[in-house]
C-alpha positions as semicolon CSV with decimal commas, in nm:
position;residue;x (nm);y (nm);z (nm)
1;M;-3,705;-0,754;-2,134
2;I;-3,862;-1,097;-2,068
3;I;-3,874;-1,175;-2,441
4;K;-3,506;-1,090;-2,472
5;E;-3,419;-1,321;-2,181
6;M;-3,633;-1,601;-2,324
7;I;-3,454;-1,571;-2,658
8;V;-3,115;-1,589;-2,486
9;I;-3,232;-1,895;-2,288
10;L;-3,356;-2,069;-2,604
11;I;-3,034;-1,992;-2,794
12;G;-2,821;-2,112;-2,503
13;L;-3,025;-2,430;-2,458
14;G;-3,022;-2,504;-2,831
15;S;-2,648;-2,440;-2,857
16;G;-2,578;-2,658;-2,555
17;L;-2,787;-2,941;-2,693
18;M;-2,611;-2,922;-3,029
19;V;-2,263;-2,924;-2,871
20;G;-2,362;-3,208;-2,638
21;C;-2,503;-3,414;-2,925
22;G;-2,190;-3,347;-3,128
23;F;-1,967;-3,455;-2,840
24;V;-2,164;-3,776;-2,786
25;A;-2,163;-3,850;-3,160
26;F;-1,788;-3,786;-3,169
27;L;-1,725;-4,029;-2,882
28;T;-1,961;-4,284;-3,036
29;V;-1,803;-4,270;-3,383
30;L;-1,457;-4,302;-3,233
31;G;-1,572;-4,593;-3,021
32;I;-1,373;-4,471;-2,722
33;V;-1,574;-4,643;-2,450
34;P;-1,582;-4,989;-2,613
35;R;-1,214;-4,960;-2,707
36;L;-1,125;-4,852;-2,351
37;T;-1,314;-5,146;-2,200
38;Q;-1,155;-5,382;-2,450
39;L;-0,801;-5,263;-2,372
40;S;-0,854;-5,266;-1,995
41;K;-1,043;-5,597;-2,004
42;S;-1,327;-5,444;-1,807
43;D;-1,629;-5,505;-2,030
44;H;-1,851;-5,549;-1,725
45;L;-1,783;-5,185;-1,623
46;V;-1,900;-5,021;-1,948
47;Q;-2,198;-4,852;-1,779
48;Y;-1,967;-4,697;-1,519
49;Y;-1,747;-4,553;-1,797
50;E;-2,051;-4,407;-1,972
51;W;-2,188;-4,255;-1,652
52;A;-1,846;-4,113;-1,566
53;I;-1,840;-3,934;-1,902
54;V;-2,196;-3,802;-1,862
55;L;-2,145;-3,687;-1,503
56;G;-1,809;-3,532;-1,589
57;V;-1,960;-3,328;-1,872
58;V;-2,261;-3,221;-1,663
59;L;-2,049;-3,131;-1,360
60;G;-1,794;-2,946;-1,574
61;T;-2,067;-2,751;-1,752
62;W;-2,240;-2,665;-1,425
63;T;-1,920;-2,539;-1,262
64;E;-1,837;-2,336;-1,573
65;L;-2,180;-2,174;-1,580
66;R;-2,164;-2,091;-1,210
67;N;-1,815;-1,940;-1,243
68;I;-1,697;-2,152;-0,954
69;V;-1,332;-2,101;-0,873
70;L;-1,165;-2,374;-0,675
71;H;-0,871;-2,242;-0,477
72;L;-0,671;-2,561;-0,484
73;G;-0,306;-2,584;-0,401
74;G;-0,043;-2,703;-0,643
75;I;-0,040;-3,053;-0,498
76;I;-0,409;-3,107;-0,576
77;S;-0,394;-2,923;-0,911
78;I;-0,117;-3,148;-1,044
79;P;-0,327;-3,470;-1,056
80;I;-0,625;-3,281;-1,200
81;G;-0,408;-3,137;-1,477
82;L;-0,247;-3,475;-1,533
83;F;-0,582;-3,652;-1,572
84;S;-0,713;-3,374;-1,798
85;G;-0,406;-3,409;-2,017
86;I;-0,446;-3,787;-2,028
87;F;-0,809;-3,746;-2,137
88;V;-0,720;-3,502;-2,416
89;G;-0,430;-3,721;-2,523
90;M;-0,648;-4,032;-2,534
91;L;-0,910;-3,847;-2,735
92;A;-0,649;-3,728;-2,985
93;A;-0,494;-4,075;-3,003
94;A;-0,835;-4,232;-3,065
95;L;-0,900;-3,985;-3,345
96;T;-0,567;-4,058;-3,513
97;E;-0,623;-4,432;-3,471
98;V;-0,964;-4,416;-3,636
99;V;-0,842;-4,216;-3,934
100;N;-0,505;-4,395;-3,957
101;V;-0,326;-4,062;-3,982
102;I;0,014;-4,174;-3,855
103;P;0,068;-4,480;-4,079
104;I;-0,043;-4,284;-4,387
105;F;0,184;-3,994;-4,287
106;A;0,478;-4,231;-4,234
107;K;0,431;-4,389;-4,578
108;R;0,402;-4,051;-4,750
109;I;0,727;-3,915;-4,613
110;G;0,906;-4,250;-4,649
111;I;0,974;-4,347;-4,287
112;D;0,782;-4,676;-4,269
113;G;1,052;-4,843;-4,058
114;Q;1,085;-4,543;-3,826
115;L;0,725;-4,533;-3,702
116;I;0,822;-4,557;-3,333
117;S;1,067;-4,269;-3,375
118;A;0,798;-4,059;-3,543
119;L;0,551;-4,133;-3,261
120;M;0,807;-4,043;-2,996
121;A;0,886;-3,718;-3,177
122;I;0,515;-3,630;-3,181
123;V;0,473;-3,713;-2,812
124;L;0,788;-3,528;-2,701
125;G;0,695;-3,229;-2,917
126;K;0,352;-3,216;-2,758
127;V;0,494;-3,242;-2,406
128;V;0,764;-2,977;-2,463
129;G;0,514;-2,743;-2,634
130;S;0,263;-2,782;-2,351
131;L;0,527;-2,724;-2,083
132;F;0,656;-2,417;-2,266
133;Q;0,306;-2,276;-2,295
134;W;0,227;-2,335;-1,928
135;I;0,560;-2,223;-1,788
136;Y;0,614;-1,919;-2,008
137;F;0,276;-1,783;-2,116
138;V;0,063;-1,853;-1,808
139;N;0,282;-1,644;-1,577
140;H;0,329;-1,352;-1,819
């Protein structure tokens, strides 16, 4: 029984370390923190950004492992969902910026002059799709 538990602990620890290293490598390759400090002109706060990411990941992992359920009202859940969506959106935008997906896509389909329209279509499609998923599928 103890050997079985030790194996599960080792697998869980190893998997967590691999995912954490992958996440940090992903953020490092994308250069999110330096780019964020450059855009916000807050180079002197780079350590605070890094610690916010580390503490956010550790706190999120801890609450997930403990199965903590926060019974928050809708008013408090709205900003949390908004900030989570902003984080995911910024991560996706950073990834597309690094790989230059959108300009290459626009050239391939022949809409070089319509790049703003293409970006707005992507953003609106994402917003409408997310709202549909949350409004329709979450309550059913």
